[in-house]
Amino acid sequence: MNVLLTGGLGYIGSHTCVELLNAGHRAVIVDNLCNAYGSVLDYIEQITGIRPRFYEADAQDRAAMERIFSENEIDAVIHFAGLKAVGESCRIPLAYYRNNLDSTLTLLETMEKYGCKRLVFSSSATVYGPDNPVPYNEEMPCHVATNPYGWTKAMIEQIIRDYVTANPDFSAVLLRYFNPVGAHESGLIGDDPNGIPNNLMPYIARVAGGQLEKLTVFGNDYDTPDGTCLRDYLHVVDLAKGHICALDYAAVHTGAEAINLGTGNGVSVLELLHTFIRVNGVDVPYVIGGRRDGDLARCYANAEKAERVLHWKTEKTVEDMCRDSWNFIVKHTK
Ligand code: NAD
Ligand code: WQD
């Protein structure tokens, strides 16, 4: 299959590109490099021996998207391109709505024009909002996001559903990721956020590497076994493989289908931290601080649908996630 990856040089896109190429598919990437480096293309080539065709362009740019579709026979698209920082989305909501919605609309219009009918979309567990009980399943109502970023995901899911209703021969898989962490075992690609990381795993890794002084654990007074929040961390390589299963599914089914990609387990902040320290033999100084606004005590998946429908489940452990995240930092900061 010839697959277009929008945002394919980013964290999840680059790992998915590697798994796609390993599975014998071809990949075309469009990325505007607003949150990625061109060098990731070299790393993908180093890992797989194949250099995917790359277009440096904005997915909102209709002419650029048409050029990509006219120059390549695209069988399916995985739509990763988007802005993803929750806090930033509260400060500059219009930029988030513009980028995330416009890129999706332009993509769907271009797919329609070129007769491409298979889409896998990067949605998020954030669409479950604050009111649903864990574990989240795909039948739950998703009507209340808690921040502009989350709203863009909920809105895009709706846009895609409406499009599929009007075009019943179209196939869309809305993958709701939980908390992707870890890195490719080569240490060449991984999560490399600009500035101070917002997310827990890259923050821990930078404290371990000495670039940041200490971790603040945001609250230990939640109603959870150790008082810190529970999240469903999954290895990015497992997540990447889930996209190949979703593409296979989209090839034989029509309609719009939301599917969770998670392990089904809740892991606390302190468990993740202590596992990182233990498996890597490093020191990670930390303090307990106050709660972070908007954090939920618990967020984890019911992962049954992915296993039933996609024949996918996670294979890697929390230890693997911690080891590979650290390996990426060690190799990357040399
Ligand atoms: P990322 O920022 O590493 O990757 C996104 C890529 O898209 C970047 O390379 C960026 O340069 C590119 N991009 C952004 N807007 C673009 C545009 N208009 N045109 C072309 N390229 C554009 O993020 P990621 O962690 O790899 O996330 C990929 C997708 O998965 C995003 O849609 C994100 O919202 C979603 N998601 C991520 C997480 C997570 O925790 N990382 C969780 C759930 C969902
Ligand atoms: C995990 C836990 C924090 C940093 C976010 C988005 C979500 C999705 C994934 C895209 C929480 C605690 C964190 C720190 C800490 N992204 N923490 N100290 O908030 O579950 O999810 O990323 O769709 O939409 O909201 O992930 O990694 O930020 O936090 O104690 O310095 O770590 O309080 O309990 P989160 P996270």
PDB file of C-alpha atoms in Angstrom, residues 42-320:
ATOM      1  CA  ASP A  42      17.782  10.478   7.644  1.00  0.00           C
ATOM      2  CA  TYR A  43      17.117   8.446  10.792  1.00  0.00           C
ATOM      3  CA  ILE A  44      14.146   6.683   9.182  1.00  0.00           C
ATOM      4  CA  GLU A  45      16.439   5.800   6.283  1.00  0.00           C
ATOM      5  CA  GLN A  46      19.179   4.621   8.666  1.00  0.00           C
ATOM      6  CA  ILE A  47      16.732   2.320  10.486  1.00  0.00           C
ATOM      7  CA  THR A  48      14.878   0.906   7.467  1.00  0.00           C
ATOM      8  CA  GLY A  49      17.255   1.353   4.533  1.00  0.00           C
ATOM      9  CA  ILE A  50      14.483   3.231   2.720  1.00  0.00           C
ATOM     10  CA  ARG A  51      14.130   6.984   2.297  1.00  0.00           C
ATOM     11  CA  PRO A  52      10.460   7.913   2.034  1.00  0.00           C
ATOM     12  CA  ARG A  53       9.454  10.663  -0.368  1.00  0.00           C
ATOM     13  CA  PHE A  54       9.175  13.889   1.650  1.00  0.00           C
ATOM     14  CA  TYR A  55       7.272  17.104   0.979  1.00  0.00           C
ATOM     15  CA  GLU A  56       7.987  20.059   3.254  1.00  0.00           C
ATOM     16  CA  ALA A  57       4.561  21.658   3.132  1.00  0.00           C
ATOM     17  CA  ASP A  58       1.591  22.626   5.236  1.00  0.00           C
ATOM     18  CA  ALA A  59      -1.358  20.248   5.137  1.00  0.00           C
ATOM     19  CA  GLN A  60      -3.602  23.330   4.989  1.00  0.00           C
ATOM     20  CA  ASP A  61      -2.018  24.303   1.668  1.00  0.00           C
ATOM     21  CA  ARG A  62      -4.441  23.033  -0.960  1.00  0.00           C
ATOM     22  CA  ALA A  63      -2.045  23.428  -3.903  1.00  0.00           C
ATOM     23  CA  ALA A  64       0.690  21.511  -2.096  1.00  0.00           C
ATOM     24  CA  MET A  65      -1.705  18.733  -1.101  1.00  0.00           C
ATOM     25  CA  GLU A  66      -3.014  18.445  -4.655  1.00  0.00           C
ATOM     26  CA  ARG A  67       0.537  18.214  -5.931  1.00  0.00           C
ATOM     27  CA  ILE A  68       1.278  15.360  -3.530  1.00  0.00           C
ATOM     28  CA  PHE A  69      -1.823  13.431  -4.589  1.00  0.00           C
ATOM     29  CA  SER A  70      -1.207  14.050  -8.272  1.00  0.00           C
ATOM     30  CA  GLU A  71       2.436  12.933  -8.066  1.00  0.00           C
ATOM     31  CA  ASN A  72       1.747   9.805  -5.991  1.00  0.00           C
ATOM     32  CA  GLU A  73      -0.905   7.106  -6.148  1.00  0.00           C
ATOM     33  CA  ILE A  74      -2.034   7.401  -2.541  1.00  0.00           C
ATOM     34  CA  ASP A  75      -4.058   4.396  -1.327  1.00  0.00           C
ATOM     35  CA  ALA A  76      -4.565   5.575   2.250  1.00  0.00           C
ATOM     36  CA  VAL A  77      -3.713   8.456   4.570  1.00  0.00           C
ATOM     37  CA  ILE A  78      -2.662   8.529   8.213  1.00  0.00           C
ATOM     38  CA  HIS A  79      -3.381  12.017   9.505  1.00  0.00           C
ATOM     39  CA  PHE A  80      -0.989  12.887  12.336  1.00  0.00           C
ATOM     40  CA  ALA A  81      -0.453  16.571  11.498  1.00  0.00           C
ATOM     41  CA  GLY A  82      -1.671  18.783  14.285  1.00  0.00           C
ATOM     42  CA  LEU A  83      -0.667  20.975  17.191  1.00  0.00           C
ATOM     43  CA  LYS A  84      -0.853  19.006  20.427  1.00  0.00           C
ATOM     44  CA  ALA A  85       0.125  20.995  23.535  1.00  0.00           C
ATOM     45  CA  VAL A  86      -2.844  21.325  25.886  1.00  0.00           C
ATOM     46  CA  GLY A  87      -1.551  24.396  27.783  1.00  0.00           C
ATOM     47  CA  GLU A  88      -0.545  26.220  24.619  1.00  0.00           C
ATOM     48  CA  SER A  89      -3.980  25.518  23.112  1.00  0.00           C
ATOM     49  CA  CYS A  90      -5.538  27.483  26.013  1.00  0.00           C
ATOM     50  CA  ARG A  91      -3.241  30.460  25.294  1.00  0.00           C
ATOM     51  CA  ILE A  92      -3.595  30.475  21.479  1.00  0.00           C
ATOM     52  CA  PRO A  93      -6.851  28.642  20.772  1.00  0.00           C
ATOM     53  CA  LEU A  94      -7.390  30.140  17.327  1.00  0.00           C
ATOM     54  CA  ALA A  95      -4.062  28.821  16.071  1.00  0.00           C
ATOM     55  CA  TYR A  96      -5.095  25.352  17.267  1.00  0.00           C
ATOM     56  CA  TYR A  97      -8.539  25.470  15.681  1.00  0.00           C
ATOM     57  CA  ARG A  98      -7.116  26.900  12.446  1.00  0.00           C
ATOM     58  CA  ASN A  99      -4.278  24.426  12.095  1.00  0.00           C
ATOM     59  CA  ASN A 100      -5.998  21.248  13.254  1.00  0.00           C
ATOM     60  CA  LEU A 101      -9.375  21.802  11.589  1.00  0.00           C
ATOM     61  CA  ASP A 102      -8.116  23.388   8.352  1.00  0.00           C
ATOM     62  CA  SER A 103      -5.512  20.703   7.742  1.00  0.00           C
ATOM     63  CA  THR A 104      -8.213  18.046   8.145  1.00  0.00           C
ATOM     64  CA  LEU A 105     -10.687  19.816   5.857  1.00  0.00           C
ATOM     65  CA  THR A 106      -8.078  20.382   3.162  1.00  0.00           C
ATOM     66  CA  LEU A 107      -6.971  16.766   3.448  1.00  0.00           C
ATOM     67  CA  LEU A 108     -10.520  15.381   3.140  1.00  0.00           C
ATOM     68  CA  GLU A 109     -11.291  17.628   0.170  1.00  0.00           C
ATOM     69  CA  THR A 110      -8.103  16.547  -1.566  1.00  0.00           C
ATOM     70  CA  MET A 111      -8.766  12.877  -0.824  1.00  0.00           C
ATOM     71  CA  GLU A 112     -12.237  13.274  -2.302  1.00  0.00           C
ATOM     72  CA  LYS A 113     -10.878  14.925  -5.433  1.00  0.00           C
ATOM     73  CA  TYR A 114      -8.356  12.130  -5.972  1.00  0.00           C
ATOM     74  CA  GLY A 115     -10.691   9.284  -5.004  1.00  0.00           C
ATOM     75  CA  CYS A 116      -8.751   8.221  -1.915  1.00  0.00           C
ATOM     76  CA  LYS A 117     -11.152   6.556   0.520  1.00  0.00           C
ATOM     77  CA  ARG A 118      -9.100   5.297   3.455  1.00  0.00           C
ATOM     78  CA  LEU A 119      -8.168   7.411   6.454  1.00  0.00           C
ATOM     79  CA  VAL A 120      -6.634   6.722   9.833  1.00  0.00           C
ATOM     80  CA  PHE A 121      -6.870   9.707  12.175  1.00  0.00           C
ATOM     81  CA  SER A 122      -4.826  10.482  15.316  1.00  0.00           C
ATOM     82  CA  SER A 123      -7.481  11.137  17.905  1.00  0.00           C
ATOM     83  CA  SER A 124      -6.929  11.152  21.629  1.00  0.00           C
ATOM     84  CA  ALA A 125      -8.251   9.820  24.935  1.00  0.00           C
ATOM     85  CA  THR A 126      -8.846  13.476  25.760  1.00  0.00           C
ATOM     86  CA  VAL A 127     -12.178  13.228  23.854  1.00  0.00           C
ATOM     87  CA  TYR A 128     -13.626  11.215  26.779  1.00  0.00           C
ATOM     88  CA  GLY A 129     -13.645  14.451  28.799  1.00  0.00           C
ATOM     89  CA  PRO A 130     -13.932  14.754  32.567  1.00  0.00           C
ATOM     90  CA  ASP A 131     -17.210  12.935  33.235  1.00  0.00           C
ATOM     91  CA  ASN A 132     -16.885   9.380  31.930  1.00  0.00           C
ATOM     92  CA  PRO A 133     -15.768   6.650  34.367  1.00  0.00           C
ATOM     93  CA  VAL A 134     -12.629   4.589  33.645  1.00  0.00           C
ATOM     94  CA  PRO A 135     -11.900   2.363  31.866  1.00  0.00           C
ATOM     95  CA  TYR A 136     -13.063   4.347  28.855  1.00  0.00           C
ATOM     96  CA  ASN A 137     -14.829   2.438  26.104  1.00  0.00           C
ATOM     97  CA  GLU A 138     -15.678   3.617  22.615  1.00  0.00           C
ATOM     98  CA  GLU A 139     -19.445   3.621  23.239  1.00  0.00           C
ATOM     99  CA  MET A 140     -19.212   6.361  25.870  1.00  0.00           C
ATOM    100  CA  PRO A 141     -20.530   9.834  25.019  1.00  0.00           C
ATOM    101  CA  CYS A 142     -17.739  12.259  24.124  1.00  0.00           C
ATOM    102  CA  HIS A 143     -19.396  15.653  24.247  1.00  0.00           C
ATOM    103  CA  VAL A 144     -17.277  17.704  26.646  1.00  0.00           C
ATOM    104  CA  ALA A 145     -13.608  18.391  25.987  1.00  0.00           C
ATOM    105  CA  THR A 146     -11.735  20.333  28.656  1.00  0.00           C
ATOM    106  CA  ASN A 147      -9.413  22.458  26.501  1.00  0.00           C
ATOM    107  CA  PRO A 148      -9.196  23.779  22.911  1.00  0.00           C
ATOM    108  CA  TYR A 149      -6.806  21.014  21.864  1.00  0.00           C
ATOM    109  CA  GLY A 150      -9.279  18.388  23.054  1.00  0.00           C
ATOM    110  CA  TRP A 151     -12.104  20.198  21.284  1.00  0.00           C
ATOM    111  CA  THR A 152     -10.198  20.069  17.989  1.00  0.00           C
ATOM    112  CA  LYS A 153      -9.999  16.265  18.320  1.00  0.00           C
ATOM    113  CA  ALA A 154     -13.709  15.955  19.214  1.00  0.00           C
ATOM    114  CA  MET A 155     -14.665  18.283  16.339  1.00  0.00           C
ATOM    115  CA  ILE A 156     -12.484  16.476  13.813  1.00  0.00           C
ATOM    116  CA  GLU A 157     -13.985  13.137  14.823  1.00  0.00           C
ATOM    117  CA  GLN A 158     -17.416  14.670  14.137  1.00  0.00           C
ATOM    118  CA  ILE A 159     -16.320  16.135  10.792  1.00  0.00           C
ATOM    119  CA  ILE A 160     -15.023  12.741   9.706  1.00  0.00           C
ATOM    120  CA  ARG A 161     -18.198  10.961  10.880  1.00  0.00           C
ATOM    121  CA  ASP A 162     -20.368  13.423   8.937  1.00  0.00           C
ATOM    122  CA  TYR A 163     -18.221  12.960   5.845  1.00  0.00           C
ATOM    123  CA  VAL A 164     -18.484   9.176   6.124  1.00  0.00           C
ATOM    124  CA  THR A 165     -22.265   9.358   6.560  1.00  0.00           C
ATOM    125  CA  ALA A 166     -22.452  11.263   3.284  1.00  0.00           C
ATOM    126  CA  ASN A 167     -19.916   8.912   1.633  1.00  0.00           C
ATOM    127  CA  PRO A 168     -20.696   5.390   2.827  1.00  0.00           C
ATOM    128  CA  ASP A 169     -17.942   3.807   0.735  1.00  0.00           C
ATOM    129  CA  PHE A 170     -15.311   5.769   2.729  1.00  0.00           C
ATOM    130  CA  SER A 171     -13.430   4.107   5.579  1.00  0.00           C
ATOM    131  CA  ALA A 172     -12.135   6.046   8.589  1.00  0.00           C
ATOM    132  CA  VAL A 173     -10.514   4.697  11.736  1.00  0.00           C
ATOM    133  CA  LEU A 174     -10.389   7.197  14.602  1.00  0.00           C
ATOM    134  CA  LEU A 175      -7.582   5.989  16.827  1.00  0.00           C
ATOM    135  CA  ARG A 176      -7.857   7.309  20.369  1.00  0.00           C
ATOM    136  CA  TYR A 177      -4.331   7.184  21.753  1.00  0.00           C
ATOM    137  CA  PHE A 178      -3.741   7.130  25.495  1.00  0.00           C
ATOM    138  CA  ASN A 179      -0.246   8.173  26.721  1.00  0.00           C
ATOM    139  CA  PRO A 180       2.451   7.247  24.163  1.00  0.00           C
ATOM    140  CA  VAL A 181       5.987   7.087  25.597  1.00  0.00           C
ATOM    141  CA  GLY A 182       9.258   5.322  24.778  1.00  0.00           C
ATOM    142  CA  ALA A 183      11.281   5.391  21.596  1.00  0.00           C
ATOM    143  CA  HIS A 184      12.600   3.175  18.818  1.00  0.00           C
ATOM    144  CA  GLU A 185      15.189   0.726  20.172  1.00  0.00           C
ATOM    145  CA  SER A 186      17.876   2.270  17.933  1.00  0.00           C
ATOM    146  CA  GLY A 187      17.665   5.484  19.982  1.00  0.00           C
ATOM    147  CA  LEU A 188      17.641   7.439  16.718  1.00  0.00           C
ATOM    148  CA  ILE A 189      14.045   8.664  16.887  1.00  0.00           C
ATOM    149  CA  GLY A 190      11.972   9.534  19.932  1.00  0.00           C
ATOM    150  CA  ASP A 191      10.031  12.250  21.708  1.00  0.00           C
ATOM    151  CA  ASP A 192      12.047  15.427  21.373  1.00  0.00           C
ATOM    152  CA  PRO A 193       9.867  18.350  22.502  1.00  0.00           C
ATOM    153  CA  ASN A 194      11.023  21.932  22.050  1.00  0.00           C
ATOM    154  CA  GLY A 195      11.759  23.757  25.309  1.00  0.00           C
ATOM    155  CA  ILE A 196      10.669  22.448  28.693  1.00  0.00           C
ATOM    156  CA  PRO A 197       8.556  19.292  28.257  1.00  0.00           C
ATOM    157  CA  ASN A 198       4.938  19.297  29.420  1.00  0.00           C
ATOM    158  CA  ASN A 199       4.619  15.524  29.475  1.00  0.00           C
ATOM    159  CA  LEU A 200       5.869  13.308  32.252  1.00  0.00           C
ATOM    160  CA  MET A 201       8.210  10.859  30.478  1.00  0.00           C
ATOM    161  CA  PRO A 202      10.295  13.423  28.547  1.00  0.00           C
ATOM    162  CA  TYR A 203      10.482  15.517  31.710  1.00  0.00           C
ATOM    163  CA  ILE A 204      11.792  12.556  33.746  1.00  0.00           C
ATOM    164  CA  ALA A 205      14.318  11.741  31.017  1.00  0.00           C
ATOM    165  CA  ARG A 206      15.657  15.300  30.960  1.00  0.00           C
ATOM    166  CA  VAL A 207      16.021  15.391  34.742  1.00  0.00           C
ATOM    167  CA  ALA A 208      17.883  12.068  34.560  1.00  0.00           C
ATOM    168  CA  GLY A 209      20.116  13.563  31.871  1.00  0.00           C
ATOM    169  CA  GLY A 210      20.862  16.643  33.985  1.00  0.00           C
ATOM    170  CA  GLN A 211      19.225  19.145  31.616  1.00  0.00           C
ATOM    171  CA  LEU A 212      16.525  19.838  34.205  1.00  0.00           C
ATOM    172  CA  GLU A 213      17.098  20.009  37.961  1.00  0.00           C
ATOM    173  CA  LYS A 214      14.158  18.078  39.390  1.00  0.00           C
ATOM    174  CA  LEU A 215      10.731  16.694  38.623  1.00  0.00           C
ATOM    175  CA  THR A 216       7.675  18.092  40.347  1.00  0.00           C
ATOM    176  CA  VAL A 217       5.045  15.406  40.897  1.00  0.00           C
ATOM    177  CA  PHE A 218       1.750  17.187  40.427  1.00  0.00           C
ATOM    178  CA  GLY A 219      -0.188  16.119  43.520  1.00  0.00           C
ATOM    179  CA  ASN A 220      -0.113  13.029  45.754  1.00  0.00           C
ATOM    180  CA  ASP A 221      -3.511  13.518  47.348  1.00  0.00           C
ATOM    181  CA  TYR A 222      -5.659  11.907  44.625  1.00  0.00           C
ATOM    182  CA  ASP A 223      -7.983   9.034  45.413  1.00  0.00           C
ATOM    183  CA  THR A 224      -5.605   6.456  43.889  1.00  0.00           C
ATOM    184  CA  PRO A 225      -3.450   3.708  45.478  1.00  0.00           C
ATOM    185  CA  ASP A 226      -0.384   5.944  46.012  1.00  0.00           C
ATOM    186  CA  GLY A 227      -2.160   9.306  45.733  1.00  0.00           C
ATOM    187  CA  THR A 228      -0.686  10.166  42.303  1.00  0.00           C
ATOM    188  CA  CYS A 229      -2.610  10.127  38.996  1.00  0.00           C
ATOM    189  CA  LEU A 230      -3.065   6.966  36.943  1.00  0.00           C
ATOM    190  CA  ARG A 231      -2.416   6.982  33.190  1.00  0.00           C
ATOM    191  CA  ASP A 232      -2.368   4.383  30.442  1.00  0.00           C
ATOM    192  CA  TYR A 233       1.209   4.640  29.145  1.00  0.00           C
ATOM    193  CA  LEU A 234       1.904   2.667  25.967  1.00  0.00           C
ATOM    194  CA  HIS A 235       5.106   2.152  24.008  1.00  0.00           C
ATOM    195  CA  VAL A 236       5.220   4.228  20.822  1.00  0.00           C
ATOM    196  CA  VAL A 237       6.388   1.190  18.793  1.00  0.00           C
ATOM    197  CA  ASP A 238       3.286  -0.751  19.904  1.00  0.00           C
ATOM    198  CA  LEU A 239       1.224   2.314  19.009  1.00  0.00           C
ATOM    199  CA  ALA A 240       2.901   2.556  15.602  1.00  0.00           C
ATOM    200  CA  LYS A 241       2.071  -1.091  14.872  1.00  0.00           C
ATOM    201  CA  GLY A 242      -1.564  -0.351  15.730  1.00  0.00           C
ATOM    202  CA  HIS A 243      -1.665   1.965  12.715  1.00  0.00           C
ATOM    203  CA  ILE A 244      -0.706  -0.851  10.351  1.00  0.00           C
ATOM    204  CA  CYS A 245      -3.556  -2.952  11.790  1.00  0.00           C
ATOM    205  CA  ALA A 246      -5.905   0.034  11.353  1.00  0.00           C
ATOM    206  CA  LEU A 247      -4.858   0.411   7.702  1.00  0.00           C
ATOM    207  CA  ASP A 248      -5.554  -3.293   7.102  1.00  0.00           C
ATOM    208  CA  TYR A 249      -8.942  -2.907   8.750  1.00  0.00           C
ATOM    209  CA  ALA A 250      -9.766   0.208   6.694  1.00  0.00           C
ATOM    210  CA  ALA A 251      -8.998  -1.762   3.537  1.00  0.00           C
ATOM    211  CA  VAL A 252     -11.806  -4.243   4.215  1.00  0.00           C
ATOM    212  CA  HIS A 253     -14.400  -2.159   6.076  1.00  0.00           C
ATOM    213  CA  THR A 254     -16.314   1.028   5.407  1.00  0.00           C
ATOM    214  CA  GLY A 255     -17.738   3.519   7.893  1.00  0.00           C
ATOM    215  CA  ALA A 256     -16.178   5.513  10.738  1.00  0.00           C
ATOM    216  CA  GLU A 257     -14.912   3.545  13.712  1.00  0.00           C
ATOM    217  CA  ALA A 258     -13.393   4.923  16.931  1.00  0.00           C
ATOM    218  CA  ILE A 259     -10.879   2.573  18.551  1.00  0.00           C
ATOM    219  CA  ASN A 260      -8.826   3.029  21.738  1.00  0.00           C
ATOM    220  CA  LEU A 261      -5.112   2.300  21.573  1.00  0.00           C
ATOM    221  CA  GLY A 262      -3.925   1.703  25.111  1.00  0.00           C
ATOM    222  CA  THR A 263      -2.826  -1.129  27.404  1.00  0.00           C
ATOM    223  CA  GLY A 264      -5.911  -1.088  29.608  1.00  0.00           C
ATOM    224  CA  ASN A 265      -3.742  -0.534  32.720  1.00  0.00           C
ATOM    225  CA  GLY A 266      -3.423   2.523  34.922  1.00  0.00           C
ATOM    226  CA  VAL A 267       0.134   3.295  36.059  1.00  0.00           C
ATOM    227  CA  SER A 268       0.800   6.003  38.655  1.00  0.00           C
ATOM    228  CA  VAL A 269       3.265   8.873  38.337  1.00  0.00           C
ATOM    229  CA  LEU A 270       5.385   7.421  41.147  1.00  0.00           C
ATOM    230  CA  GLU A 271       5.331   3.911  39.629  1.00  0.00           C
ATOM    231  CA  LEU A 272       6.559   5.248  36.301  1.00  0.00           C
ATOM    232  CA  LEU A 273       9.214   7.365  38.012  1.00  0.00           C
ATOM    233  CA  HIS A 274      10.528   4.548  40.212  1.00  0.00           C
ATOM    234  CA  THR A 275      10.534   2.088  37.302  1.00  0.00           C
ATOM    235  CA  PHE A 276      12.603   4.579  35.280  1.00  0.00           C
ATOM    236  CA  ILE A 277      15.099   4.973  38.133  1.00  0.00           C
ATOM    237  CA  ARG A 278      15.340   1.191  38.691  1.00  0.00           C
ATOM    238  CA  VAL A 279      15.735  -0.066  35.112  1.00  0.00           C
ATOM    239  CA  ASN A 280      18.159   2.657  34.074  1.00  0.00           C
ATOM    240  CA  GLY A 281      20.160   2.885  37.304  1.00  0.00           C
ATOM    241  CA  VAL A 282      19.922   6.679  37.296  1.00  0.00           C
ATOM    242  CA  ASP A 283      19.006   9.328  39.812  1.00  0.00           C
ATOM    243  CA  VAL A 284      15.877  11.453  39.236  1.00  0.00           C
ATOM    244  CA  PRO A 285      15.451  14.044  41.992  1.00  0.00           C
ATOM    245  CA  TYR A 286      11.816  14.965  42.586  1.00  0.00           C
ATOM    246  CA  VAL A 287       9.526  16.922  44.860  1.00  0.00           C
ATOM    247  CA  ILE A 288       5.815  16.581  45.495  1.00  0.00           C
ATOM    248  CA  GLY A 289       3.989  19.709  44.341  1.00  0.00           C
ATOM    249  CA  GLY A 290       0.392  20.835  44.037  1.00  0.00           C
ATOM    250  CA  ARG A 291      -2.112  19.447  41.541  1.00  0.00           C
ATOM    251  CA  ARG A 292      -1.942  20.651  37.922  1.00  0.00           C
ATOM    252  CA  ASP A 293      -5.118  22.329  36.679  1.00  0.00           C
ATOM    253  CA  GLY A 294      -7.283  20.048  34.572  1.00  0.00           C
ATOM    254  CA  ASP A 295      -5.609  16.741  35.524  1.00  0.00           C
ATOM    255  CA  LEU A 296      -7.915  13.773  36.063  1.00  0.00           C
ATOM    256  CA  ALA A 297      -7.105  11.251  38.792  1.00  0.00           C
ATOM    257  CA  ARG A 298      -7.538   8.348  36.368  1.00  0.00           C
ATOM    258  CA  CYS A 299      -7.366   7.901  32.613  1.00  0.00           C
ATOM    259  CA  TYR A 300      -7.038   4.452  31.088  1.00  0.00           C
ATOM    260  CA  ALA A 301      -8.550   2.465  28.268  1.00  0.00           C
ATOM    261  CA  ASN A 302     -10.809  -0.452  27.887  1.00  0.00           C
ATOM    262  CA  ALA A 303      -8.558  -2.000  25.228  1.00  0.00           C
ATOM    263  CA  GLU A 304     -10.873  -4.843  24.149  1.00  0.00           C
ATOM    264  CA  LYS A 305     -12.158  -3.335  20.918  1.00  0.00           C
ATOM    265  CA  ALA A 306      -8.664  -2.935  19.447  1.00  0.00           C
ATOM    266  CA  GLU A 307      -7.955  -6.591  20.175  1.00  0.00           C
ATOM    267  CA  ARG A 308     -11.303  -7.754  18.765  1.00  0.00           C
ATOM    268  CA  VAL A 309     -11.445  -5.523  15.691  1.00  0.00           C
ATOM    269  CA  LEU A 310      -7.809  -4.814  14.843  1.00  0.00           C
ATOM    270  CA  HIS A 311      -6.236  -7.957  16.340  1.00  0.00           C
ATOM    271  CA  TRP A 312      -3.829  -5.615  18.091  1.00  0.00           C
ATOM    272  CA  LYS A 313      -2.664  -5.391  21.654  1.00  0.00           C
ATOM    273  CA  THR A 314       0.374  -3.927  23.336  1.00  0.00           C
ATOM    274  CA  GLU A 315       3.421  -6.134  23.840  1.00  0.00           C
ATOM    275  CA  LYS A 316       5.945  -3.916  25.548  1.00  0.00           C
ATOM    276  CA  THR A 317       6.198  -3.353  29.298  1.00  0.00           C
ATOM    277  CA  VAL A 318       6.579  -0.221  31.411  1.00  0.00           C
ATOM    278  CA  GLU A 319      10.223  -1.292  31.845  1.00  0.00           C
ATOM    279  CA  ASP A 320      10.675  -1.274  28.039  1.00  0.00           C
TER     280      ASP A 320
END
